[in-house]
Each structure stands twice: as C-alpha cells, then as structure tokens.
Amino acid sequence: MSRTARTASATLTVALALGLSACGGSGGEDVAADAKQTLTVWAMGAEGEKLAEVAEVYEKAHPNVTVKVTPVGWDVAHQKLVSAAAAGTMPDVAQMGGSYMGEFAELGVLEPVDTKTFDKKDFFPAGWNQGEVDGTAYGVPWYVDTRVLYYRTDLAKKAGVDKAPADWQEMRDLATAYQEKAGTKWGLSIQPSGLDTVQSFYPFLYSAGGAIVDDKGEAVIDSPEAVSALKEYGAYFDKGLANKSVQPGYDVVKDFGNGRVPMFFGGPWHVTLLDEGQPQIKGKWAVAPVPADSTSASQAGGSSLVVSKDSEHKAAATEFIRYLTDAEGQADWYARTKDLPANITAWDSGKLAGDANLQVFKKQMDTAKSSHPSARLTEINDKVDQAIAKVTQGKASAEDALKTAQSEIEGLVKK
C-alpha cells in the first residue's frame, strides 16, 4: 500500500469512528454454542484458503455449526474491514494483524477476549500483547512470526569465522570479513528506504532497548537507545556494507543463494523458500538469534483472531477460536501452513520440537517485542521510515532525523 493510500485509509477510519460510536455494542441475544447456526469467518491470504479445510473438519465434530470462511486478499483486507465496520456487517470471526488492532478497538467493533476461556500464559507474551489495547485483550493469538539472522556458513568459514555473530560488533565484523575475505558484494541486506523500512530496523531498535511508542502511549523514538540503534543501522550504508539503493520487490533469497548477500534478517517462511528455491546451498547456511546490543530482540509478527462486537454467535465463535488456538489445533495448523504456533505448548513435540532452525525462532519469540497498538500506527511507522531513509542516504544524522520524527509522532499520538 502506498503512503498516500495509507494516509487516506487512516483518515477514513478516523472519520468513520464518529459514525460507529452509536452502533458498537451487542447485536442481540447470543445464540448458544451448540445451536444450529452459521458462523462467518474472514481470513487473509493463504490462511483463508487453508482455513476452509480446517472448517470442514470442525463441522464434522460440530454438526450444528456451519463455518463459512471467506478468503480475503491482504491487499484489500484493511479496506474491507473498515467498510464492514462502518456498515455493521463485520463477520463473526476475523483474522487481524497487530497493526490493525488499535484502530479497530478504537472503533468499538471488537468483543473483548473471554479470559476465562483463553489464558495469556498459554501464548508467547509478544503474541498476546499484539491483541491487547489499553489493558484489554481483543484478539487471541493465532500464529506468530519474527525475524532472525540468516547467514552463509560456508562463506563465513571462507572469511575465517566459524560461529554466528552474537552481538553488534561481531555482526559488523562478519559483514566486513564477508566482503574482504569471501568476496561478497555486500555484507548485510537491510532496507535503505521506502515503505515499511522500519521492519528492517526493528531488530536494531529492540535489541538496543528502544521503542517508537512506549507502554504509556508516549513517543520515545528520539531516546538514546533509538539513536544508538539508528547509528548502527546507518553504519552499514556509510561503510558500503549494505546497498543504498534497493528496488521495490527485491528478492534477497536469490542473492543469498548466489552469494552476493551473505546475511539478512528473515522470517520463518524463508526456510521453505531457501530449501525449495536455492537447493545448491543446502547445508551452507544457518539461522541465529538477532545479534545483541543490550539484549537480543526482534519484532513480533503474526495474526490474531477477533470476534465482532455485534456478532450474535459469540459463543460459537469462541469455541471455534479455542479449537484453532489450543495446542492440538496449533500443531495441525502448522502442519497445514507452516505458520508458527502462538500457543507455546504446541512446540513441545513433533517437528517443531526437533527442528533446530525452528527452535531459533521459538527462542527469538521469547524476547520479541510488539508495537504499541495505535489507531494511527501506519502513520507513525511512516515517520520512522522517513527518518531511517535520511540516515541511510546521508542526508541527516541519527539524532536530527529522530528528533524530527519524535516531534511528528508526538502530534499523532496526542490526537
């Protein structure tokens, strides 16, 4: 989504909030969970297709409940949810990313999570926090993801390094050694500018102990920790270790395979992409936790499942979500989709327990951070994107770029 589209969307959402204030609240007496009924569910992208398969299995065990799953493309998901919220036609259950949660909670269209049914202790803290707004949980974690460091072990050995970098200095030293001793074009692939550059910056920001907005909802992007993180991030471009000009749609997997790029921060989906798309480097790469500054921390991603405030099928919706998010349902979902379970117990057996690469992601999720929920999160991130670009392109110091971003974000969080 372009910056213009994102801003327009946010403006539309704020305007809609005025009209929605009168239509939040219960849509009538709730239907019993085991009564004959149809449950409407929206799920995004590939999850929407796979969830229909799970719904068929669920219906066999719950013959009175028909689960109607509507797949929605991520490119139109936000628009469809906003329109449905305005029209009072939200589905009973919807998949919702963390970046949406603050916005739709503010609109008053989400039912608080039944915490007698769902215990936050069963889930990764960062996964649960993504669905929580102002101390109230609105989403049950469905699946999680986070970014870890992918690195070429064969090229590291050629460069004289036999272990993963554990901290910032070791990572920068390895990036330099890759170029000087192993002949790679770049040392590390991180995004220099453009939409959602902040996604590449999060491992630096959170590992330094920084944040964009703190737990109180106050802007803190000009903190000493954030400045330190952006200085380190910018150093890769200053020293020619990272590419200052990356085209939209750039595929790092190909350059990782041919050795032009020996390190990048990636999600769990990259394991499959590398196994299937770059078989020539099998056994020549590994994943490791994000190199630490004050700690090793990364961004928590994934999706939650929410129930509409106006749903007349809340009991059935809760039962369906419980089926999807208990340990057994999560293990089944991983087998179908390779989405990482949000339920911690699901990691205790099977492939999840025995796969060394996957266990790195689990370890990273233990310390992962989620963005503070805000109805204006996309606009806030846009200001950080611009600050990062100023530094990577040599147009401002980290201090000056983040001072500007701080002032702009303060105006957004106070509105």
GROMACS .gro file of C-alpha atoms in nm:
model
  415
    1MET     CA    1   0.000   0.000   0.000
    2SER     CA    2   0.137   0.345  -0.092
    3ARG     CA    3   0.189   0.618   0.165
    4THR     CA    4  -0.093   0.816   0.006
    5ALA     CA    5  -0.329   0.522   0.028
    6ARG     CA    6  -0.228   0.451   0.386
    7THR     CA    7  -0.288   0.812   0.491
    8ALA     CA    8  -0.622   0.823   0.312
    9SER     CA    9  -0.724   0.498   0.476
   10ALA     CA   10  -0.632   0.626   0.820
   11THR     CA   11  -0.827   0.948   0.758
   12LEU     CA   12  -1.130   0.745   0.651
   13THR     CA   13  -1.106   0.533   0.963
   14VAL     CA   14  -1.093   0.834   1.195
   15ALA     CA   15  -1.395   0.983   1.020
   16LEU     CA   16  -1.585   0.657   1.049
   17ALA     CA   17  -1.526   0.646   1.422
   18LEU     CA   18  -1.779   0.924   1.470
   19GLY     CA   19  -2.046   0.724   1.292
   20LEU     CA   20  -1.960   0.400   1.468
   21SER     CA   21  -1.988   0.530   1.821
   22ALA     CA   22  -2.362   0.473   1.816
   23CYS     CA   23  -2.355   0.125   1.665
   24GLY     CA   24  -2.099  -0.050   1.889
   25GLY     CA   25  -2.247  -0.283   2.150
   26SER     CA   26  -2.419  -0.616   2.138
   27GLY     CA   27  -2.615  -0.720   1.830
   28GLY     CA   28  -2.879  -0.901   2.033
   29GLU     CA   29  -2.910  -1.213   2.244
   30ASP     CA   30  -2.628  -1.456   2.176
   31VAL     CA   31  -2.704  -1.795   2.022
   32ALA     CA   32  -2.590  -2.098   2.222
   33ALA     CA   33  -2.266  -2.255   2.101
   34ASP     CA   34  -2.431  -2.588   2.015
   35ALA     CA   35  -2.741  -2.442   1.846
   36LYS     CA   36  -2.787  -2.473   1.472
   37GLN     CA   37  -2.618  -2.171   1.315
   38THR     CA   38  -2.379  -2.037   1.053
   39LEU     CA   39  -2.054  -1.879   1.167
   40THR     CA   40  -1.899  -1.627   0.927
   41VAL     CA   41  -1.520  -1.605   0.924
   42TRP     CA   42  -1.282  -1.384   0.726
   43ALA     CA   43  -0.921  -1.496   0.690
   44MET     CA   44  -0.648  -1.333   0.485
   45GLY     CA   45  -0.424  -1.457   0.206
   46ALA     CA   46  -0.318  -1.820   0.206
   47GLU     CA   47  -0.463  -1.864   0.554
   48GLY     CA   48  -0.809  -1.807   0.411
   49GLU     CA   49  -0.771  -2.099   0.173
   50LYS     CA   50  -0.630  -2.335   0.433
   51LEU     CA   51  -0.881  -2.238   0.700
   52ALA     CA   52  -1.165  -2.362   0.481
   53GLU     CA   53  -1.012  -2.710   0.503
   54VAL     CA   54  -0.997  -2.691   0.882
   55ALA     CA   55  -1.356  -2.565   0.893
   56GLU     CA   56  -1.472  -2.881   0.716
   57VAL     CA   57  -1.307  -3.095   0.983
   58TYR     CA   58  -1.457  -2.880   1.257
   59GLU     CA   59  -1.807  -2.909   1.111
   60LYS     CA   60  -1.793  -3.289   1.128
   61ALA     CA   61  -1.737  -3.270   1.502
   62HIS     CA   62  -1.991  -2.988   1.543
   63PRO     CA   63  -2.277  -3.078   1.306
   64ASN     CA   64  -2.499  -2.789   1.414
   65VAL     CA   65  -2.238  -2.530   1.319
   66THR     CA   66  -2.168  -2.432   0.960
   67VAL     CA   67  -1.845  -2.236   0.926
   68LYS     CA   68  -1.847  -2.010   0.622
   69VAL     CA   69  -1.489  -1.900   0.552
   70THR     CA   70  -1.430  -1.608   0.317
   71PRO     CA   71  -1.070  -1.568   0.196
   72VAL     CA   72  -0.968  -1.201   0.173
   73GLY     CA   73  -0.654  -1.075   0.000
   74TRP     CA   74  -0.416  -0.881   0.221
   75ASP     CA   75  -0.413  -0.603  -0.039
   76VAL     CA   76  -0.782  -0.530   0.025
   77ALA     CA   77  -0.819  -0.662   0.381
   78HIS     CA   78  -0.798  -0.328   0.560
   79GLN     CA   79  -1.043  -0.161   0.324
   80LYS     CA   80  -1.294  -0.447   0.355
   81LEU     CA   81  -1.273  -0.447   0.734
   82VAL     CA   82  -1.320  -0.070   0.756
   83SER     CA   83  -1.619  -0.085   0.521
   84ALA     CA   84  -1.773  -0.374   0.714
   85ALA     CA   85  -1.721  -0.192   1.044
   86ALA     CA   86  -1.895   0.118   0.907
   87ALA     CA   87  -2.186  -0.085   0.768
   88GLY     CA   88  -2.225  -0.304   1.077
   89THR     CA   89  -2.152  -0.616   0.872
   90MET     CA   90  -1.837  -0.745   1.039
   91PRO     CA   91  -1.800  -1.124   1.023
   92ASP     CA   92  -1.843  -1.319   1.346
   93VAL     CA   93  -1.469  -1.401   1.343
   94ALA     CA   94  -1.190  -1.222   1.160
   95GLN     CA   95  -0.816  -1.260   1.125
   96MET     CA   96  -0.644  -0.938   1.223
   97GLY     CA   97  -0.280  -0.835   1.217
   98GLY     CA   98  -0.128  -0.642   1.505
   99SER     CA   99  -0.112  -0.320   1.302
  100TYR     CA  100  -0.494  -0.319   1.277
  101MET     CA  101  -0.577  -0.392   1.638
  102GLY     CA  102  -0.555  -0.046   1.789
  103GLU     CA  103  -0.757   0.103   1.507
  104PHE     CA  104  -1.049  -0.141   1.525
  105ALA     CA  105  -1.052  -0.148   1.905
  106GLU     CA  106  -1.087   0.231   1.898
  107LEU     CA  107  -1.376   0.198   1.655
  108GLY     CA  108  -1.558  -0.014   1.912
  109VAL     CA  109  -1.631  -0.308   1.684
  110LEU     CA  110  -1.436  -0.581   1.867
  111GLU     CA  111  -1.555  -0.802   2.152
  112PRO     CA  112  -1.309  -0.834   2.441
  113VAL     CA  113  -1.149  -1.178   2.470
  114ASP     CA  114  -1.311  -1.419   2.715
  115THR     CA  115  -1.015  -1.454   2.951
  116LYS     CA  116  -1.186  -1.738   3.135
  117THR     CA  117  -1.155  -1.941   2.814
  118PHE     CA  118  -0.819  -1.809   2.694
  119ASP     CA  119  -0.522  -1.778   2.929
  120LYS     CA  120  -0.245  -1.541   2.823
  121LYS     CA  121   0.009  -1.776   2.988
  122ASP     CA  122  -0.055  -2.026   2.709
  123PHE     CA  123   0.083  -1.789   2.444
  124PHE     CA  124   0.407  -1.608   2.368
  125PRO     CA  125   0.391  -1.275   2.555
  126ALA     CA  126   0.454  -1.072   2.240
  127GLY     CA  127   0.185  -1.265   2.054
  128TRP     CA  128  -0.071  -1.192   2.325
  129ASN     CA  129   0.036  -0.828   2.352
  130GLN     CA  130  -0.039  -0.772   1.983
  131GLY     CA  131  -0.406  -0.828   2.057
  132GLU     CA  132  -0.419  -0.611   2.369
  133VAL     CA  133  -0.523  -0.244   2.366
  134ASP     CA  134  -0.521  -0.027   2.678
  135GLY     CA  135  -0.508  -0.334   2.900
  136THR     CA  136  -0.797  -0.515   2.731
  137ALA     CA  137  -0.737  -0.820   2.509
  138TYR     CA  138  -0.936  -0.814   2.186
  139GLY     CA  139  -0.751  -1.079   1.988
  140VAL     CA  140  -0.644  -1.437   2.059
  141PRO     CA  141  -0.302  -1.513   1.902
  142TRP     CA  142  -0.342  -1.750   1.606
  143TYR     CA  143   0.010  -1.772   1.470
  144VAL     CA  144   0.332  -1.580   1.521
  145ASP     CA  145   0.643  -1.493   1.330
  146THR     CA  146   0.956  -1.298   1.397
  147ARG     CA  147   1.281  -1.222   1.218
  148VAL     CA  148   1.614  -1.387   1.291
  149LEU     CA  149   1.955  -1.369   1.125
  150TYR     CA  150   2.018  -1.587   0.820
  151TYR     CA  151   2.385  -1.624   0.733
  152ARG     CA  152   2.601  -1.824   0.491
  153THR     CA  153   2.813  -2.061   0.698
  154ASP     CA  154   3.030  -2.166   0.405
  155LEU     CA  155   3.122  -1.808   0.319
  156ALA     CA  156   3.176  -1.727   0.686
  157LYS     CA  157   3.426  -2.014   0.706
  158LYS     CA  158   3.598  -1.878   0.396
  159ALA     CA  159   3.616  -1.543   0.574
  160GLY     CA  160   3.774  -1.708   0.878
  161VAL     CA  161   3.466  -1.708   1.102
  162ASP     CA  162   3.325  -2.032   1.241
  163LYS     CA  163   3.028  -1.914   1.452
  164ALA     CA  164   2.725  -1.693   1.430
  165PRO     CA  165   2.768  -1.331   1.538
  166ALA     CA  166   2.636  -1.285   1.891
  167ASP     CA  167   2.644  -0.906   1.917
  168TRP     CA  168   2.651  -0.593   1.703
  169GLN     CA  169   3.030  -0.574   1.682
  170GLU     CA  170   3.059  -0.937   1.573
  171MET     CA  171   2.789  -0.888   1.311
  172ARG     CA  172   2.961  -0.584   1.162
  173ASP     CA  173   3.298  -0.763   1.174
  174LEU     CA  174   3.148  -1.060   0.991
  175ALA     CA  175   2.986  -0.836   0.730
  176THR     CA  176   3.326  -0.677   0.666
  177ALA     CA  177   3.500  -1.014   0.651
  178TYR     CA  178   3.245  -1.145   0.403
  179GLN     CA  179   3.335  -0.862   0.166
  180GLU     CA  180   3.709  -0.853   0.219
  181LYS     CA  181   3.786  -1.223   0.256
  182ALA     CA  182   3.499  -1.411   0.094
  183GLY     CA  183   3.442  -1.169  -0.194
  184THR     CA  184   3.072  -1.100  -0.142
  185LYS     CA  185   2.916  -0.789  -0.295
  186TRP     CA  186   2.750  -0.683   0.030
  187GLY     CA  187   2.789  -0.773   0.396
  188LEU     CA  188   2.427  -0.749   0.511
  189SER     CA  189   2.094  -0.692   0.339
  190ILE     CA  190   1.877  -0.437   0.519
  191GLN     CA  191   1.628  -0.197   0.364
  192PRO     CA  192   1.766   0.154   0.298
  193SER     CA  193   1.440   0.341   0.239
  194GLY     CA  194   1.080   0.313   0.128
  195LEU     CA  195   0.759   0.183   0.275
  196ASP     CA  196   0.797  -0.024   0.595
  197THR     CA  197   1.173   0.023   0.619
  198VAL     CA  198   1.103   0.015   0.991
  199GLN     CA  199   1.058  -0.362   0.960
  200SER     CA  200   1.431  -0.396   0.890
  201PHE     CA  201   1.514  -0.152   1.170
  202TYR     CA  202   1.321  -0.329   1.446
  203PRO     CA  203   1.595  -0.587   1.529
  204PHE     CA  204   1.835  -0.298   1.594
  205LEU     CA  205   1.584  -0.081   1.780
  206TYR     CA  206   1.453  -0.351   2.012
  207SER     CA  207   1.796  -0.503   2.075
  208ALA     CA  208   1.916  -0.161   2.190
  209GLY     CA  209   1.623  -0.141   2.432
  210GLY     CA  210   1.444   0.126   2.230
  211ALA     CA  211   1.088   0.171   2.111
  212ILE     CA  212   0.884   0.401   1.890
  213VAL     CA  213   0.596   0.449   2.135
  214ASP     CA  214   0.628   0.328   2.494
  215ASP     CA  215   0.377   0.137   2.705
  216LYS     CA  216   0.218   0.464   2.817
  217GLY     CA  217   0.148   0.563   2.457
  218GLU     CA  218   0.415   0.833   2.451
  219ALA     CA  219   0.659   0.883   2.163
  220VAL     CA  220   1.016   0.783   2.253
  221ILE     CA  221   1.181   0.745   1.913
  222ASP     CA  222   1.449   1.006   1.998
  223SER     CA  223   1.569   0.815   2.307
  224PRO     CA  224   1.943   0.745   2.343
  225GLU     CA  225   1.869   0.376   2.274
  226ALA     CA  226   1.688   0.454   1.948
  227VAL     CA  227   1.964   0.693   1.838
  228SER     CA  228   2.225   0.426   1.907
  229ALA     CA  229   2.026   0.174   1.703
  230LEU     CA  230   1.990   0.407   1.404
  231LYS     CA  231   2.359   0.495   1.415
  232GLU     CA  232   2.446   0.126   1.399
  233TYR     CA  233   2.193   0.068   1.122
  234GLY     CA  234   2.327   0.361   0.923
  235ALA     CA  235   2.688   0.247   0.963
  236TYR     CA  236   2.625  -0.043   0.725
  237PHE     CA  237   2.544   0.205   0.450
  238ASP     CA  238   2.819   0.452   0.542
  239LYS     CA  239   3.079   0.175   0.517
  240GLY     CA  240   2.941   0.022   0.197
  241LEU     CA  241   2.837  -0.298   0.373
  242ALA     CA  242   2.472  -0.260   0.265
  243ASN     CA  243   2.317  -0.142  -0.060
  244LYS     CA  244   2.183   0.215  -0.051
  245SER     CA  245   1.957   0.153  -0.348
  246VAL     CA  246   1.725  -0.149  -0.337
  247GLN     CA  247   1.447  -0.179  -0.593
  248PRO     CA  248   1.087  -0.241  -0.478
  249GLY     CA  249   1.011  -0.612  -0.479
  250TYR     CA  250   1.376  -0.707  -0.433
  251ASP     CA  251   1.417  -1.079  -0.362
  252VAL     CA  252   1.700  -1.136  -0.115
  253VAL     CA  253   1.666  -1.514  -0.145
  254LYS     CA  254   1.824  -1.517  -0.491
  255ASP     CA  255   2.123  -1.305  -0.386
  256PHE     CA  256   2.166  -1.513  -0.071
  257GLY     CA  257   2.180  -1.819  -0.294
  258ASN     CA  258   2.438  -1.675  -0.536
  259GLY     CA  259   2.650  -1.527  -0.256
  260ARG     CA  260   2.608  -1.157  -0.334
  261VAL     CA  261   2.434  -1.118   0.002
  262PRO     CA  262   2.564  -1.343   0.284
  263MET     CA  263   2.339  -1.218   0.570
  264PHE     CA  264   1.984  -1.091   0.608
  265PHE     CA  265   1.707  -1.076   0.865
  266GLY     CA  266   1.424  -1.306   0.765
  267GLY     CA  267   1.112  -1.479   0.883
  268PRO     CA  268   1.023  -1.848   0.909
  269TRP     CA  269   0.889  -1.853   0.554
  270HIS     CA  270   1.242  -1.801   0.425
  271VAL     CA  271   1.338  -2.150   0.541
  272THR     CA  272   1.100  -2.302   0.287
  273LEU     CA  273   1.196  -2.050   0.017
  274LEU     CA  274   1.562  -2.140   0.057
  275ASP     CA  275   1.506  -2.515   0.076
  276GLU     CA  276   1.291  -2.514  -0.237
  277GLY     CA  277   1.439  -2.227  -0.437
  278GLN     CA  278   1.811  -2.247  -0.355
  279PRO     CA  279   1.891  -2.619  -0.317
  280GLN     CA  280   2.254  -2.561  -0.421
  281ILE     CA  281   2.329  -2.405  -0.078
  282LYS     CA  282   2.169  -2.676   0.133
  283GLY     CA  283   2.384  -2.725   0.441
  284LYS     CA  284   2.568  -2.400   0.369
  285TRP     CA  285   2.353  -2.162   0.569
  286ALA     CA  286   2.206  -2.135   0.917
  287VAL     CA  287   1.982  -1.914   1.129
  288ALA     CA  288   2.078  -1.747   1.455
  289PRO     CA  289   1.916  -1.513   1.706
  290VAL     CA  290   1.936  -1.142   1.633
  291PRO     CA  291   2.281  -1.020   1.741
  292ALA     CA  292   2.250  -0.837   2.071
  293ASP     CA  293   2.325  -0.490   2.193
  294SER     CA  294   2.174  -0.468   2.543
  295THR     CA  295   1.970  -0.778   2.453
  296SER     CA  296   1.870  -0.990   2.153
  297ALA     CA  297   1.522  -0.886   2.048
  298SER     CA  298   1.319  -0.878   1.729
  299GLN     CA  299   0.976  -0.770   1.611
  300ALA     CA  300   0.681  -0.998   1.681
  301GLY     CA  301   0.453  -1.058   1.386
  302GLY     CA  302   0.164  -1.284   1.306
  303SER     CA  303  -0.212  -1.261   1.337
  304SER     CA  304  -0.485  -1.283   1.598
  305LEU     CA  305  -0.847  -1.392   1.578
  306VAL     CA  306  -1.113  -1.144   1.687
  307VAL     CA  307  -1.487  -1.164   1.747
  308SER     CA  308  -1.722  -0.891   1.626
  309LYS     CA  309  -1.893  -0.687   1.897
  310ASP     CA  310  -2.221  -0.717   1.706
  311SER     CA  311  -2.198  -1.093   1.645
  312GLU     CA  312  -2.497  -1.297   1.764
  313HIS     CA  313  -2.277  -1.609   1.759
  314LYS     CA  314  -2.015  -1.514   2.019
  315ALA     CA  315  -2.035  -1.848   2.200
  316ALA     CA  316  -1.981  -2.048   1.880
  317ALA     CA  317  -1.712  -1.803   1.769
  318THR     CA  318  -1.528  -1.851   2.098
  319GLU     CA  319  -1.547  -2.230   2.064
  320PHE     CA  320  -1.411  -2.218   1.709
  321ILE     CA  321  -1.123  -1.991   1.810
  322ARG     CA  322  -1.043  -2.219   2.103
  323TYR     CA  323  -1.028  -2.513   1.859
  324LEU     CA  324  -0.783  -2.320   1.639
  325THR     CA  325  -0.560  -2.197   1.918
  326ASP     CA  326  -0.523  -2.486   2.161
  327ALA     CA  327  -0.204  -2.696   2.140
  328GLU     CA  328  -0.358  -2.965   1.918
  329GLY     CA  329  -0.517  -2.719   1.678
  330GLN     CA  330  -0.196  -2.519   1.655
  331ALA     CA  331   0.011  -2.827   1.571
  332ASP     CA  332  -0.240  -2.918   1.300
  333TRP     CA  333  -0.231  -2.564   1.162
  334TYR     CA  334   0.149  -2.570   1.147
  335ALA     CA  335   0.137  -2.900   0.954
  336ARG     CA  336  -0.101  -2.743   0.703
  337THR     CA  337   0.055  -2.398   0.663
  338LYS     CA  338   0.398  -2.386   0.833
  339ASP     CA  339   0.269  -2.086   1.031
  340LEU     CA  340   0.447  -2.086   1.366
  341PRO     CA  341   0.220  -2.169   1.663
  342ALA     CA  342   0.134  -1.889   1.904
  343ASN     CA  343   0.048  -2.149   2.169
  344ILE     CA  344   0.373  -2.238   2.349
  345THR     CA  345   0.272  -2.597   2.430
  346ALA     CA  346   0.240  -2.678   2.061
  347TRP     CA  347   0.622  -2.655   2.038
  348ASP     CA  348   0.679  -2.940   2.282
  349SER     CA  349   0.653  -3.232   2.037
  350GLY     CA  350   0.681  -3.334   1.674
  351LYS     CA  351   0.879  -3.146   1.408
  352LEU     CA  352   0.853  -2.820   1.599
  353ALA     CA  353   1.044  -2.968   1.893
  354GLY     CA  354   1.308  -3.142   1.682
  355ASP     CA  355   1.394  -2.882   1.418
  356ALA     CA  356   1.698  -2.675   1.520
  357ASN     CA  357   1.610  -2.388   1.284
  358LEU     CA  358   1.255  -2.364   1.418
  359GLN     CA  359   1.381  -2.365   1.775
  360VAL     CA  360   1.581  -2.050   1.696
  361PHE     CA  361   1.253  -1.880   1.608
  362LYS     CA  362   1.099  -2.002   1.933
  363LYS     CA  363   1.392  -1.863   2.129
  364GLN     CA  364   1.358  -1.531   1.947
  365MET     CA  365   0.984  -1.517   2.016
  366ASP     CA  366   1.057  -1.546   2.387
  367THR     CA  367   1.215  -1.197   2.376
  368ALA     CA  368   1.030  -1.048   2.077
  369LYS     CA  369   0.855  -0.712   2.110
  370SER     CA  370   0.528  -0.596   1.962
  371SER     CA  371   0.449  -0.243   1.852
  372HIS     CA  372   0.234  -0.035   2.083
  373PRO     CA  373  -0.121  -0.059   1.943
  374SER     CA  374  -0.240   0.268   1.795
  375ALA     CA  375  -0.516   0.365   1.558
  376ARG     CA  376  -0.251   0.565   1.372
  377LEU     CA  377   0.025   0.305   1.367
  378THR     CA  378   0.076   0.316   0.990
  379GLU     CA  379   0.125   0.694   1.002
  380ILE     CA  380   0.363   0.661   1.297
  381ASN     CA  381   0.570   0.400   1.117
  382ASP     CA  382   0.576   0.622   0.809
  383LYS     CA  383   0.755   0.892   1.008
  384VAL     CA  384   1.014   0.639   1.123
  385ASP     CA  385   1.057   0.518   0.763
  386GLN     CA  386   1.142   0.873   0.660
  387ALA     CA  387   1.391   0.917   0.944
  388ILE     CA  388   1.571   0.594   0.853
  389ALA     CA  389   1.593   0.699   0.488
  390LYS     CA  390   1.752   1.033   0.582
  391VAL     CA  391   2.028   0.850   0.768
  392THR     CA  392   2.093   0.573   0.515
  393GLN     CA  393   2.112   0.826   0.233
  394GLY     CA  394   2.348   1.053   0.427
  395LYS     CA  395   2.101   1.344   0.450
  396ALA     CA  396   2.083   1.371   0.830
  397SER     CA  397   2.242   1.242   1.147
  398ALA     CA  398   2.057   0.985   1.353
  399GLU     CA  399   2.000   1.246   1.625
  400ASP     CA  400   1.848   1.503   1.387
  401ALA     CA  401   1.639   1.253   1.192
  402LEU     CA  402   1.488   1.104   1.505
  403LYS     CA  403   1.432   1.446   1.665
  404THR     CA  404   1.214   1.534   1.367
  405ALA     CA  405   1.034   1.201   1.382
  406GLN     CA  406   0.975   1.247   1.756
  407SER     CA  407   0.805   1.581   1.700
  408GLU     CA  408   0.585   1.442   1.423
  409ILE     CA  409   0.489   1.128   1.616
  410GLU     CA  410   0.406   1.327   1.928
  411GLY     CA  411   0.144   1.505   1.722
  412LEU     CA  412  -0.003   1.175   1.610
  413VAL     CA  413  -0.022   1.001   1.948
  414LYS     CA  414  -0.182   1.306   2.114
  415LYS     CA  415  -0.465   1.325   1.861
   0.00000   0.00000   0.00000
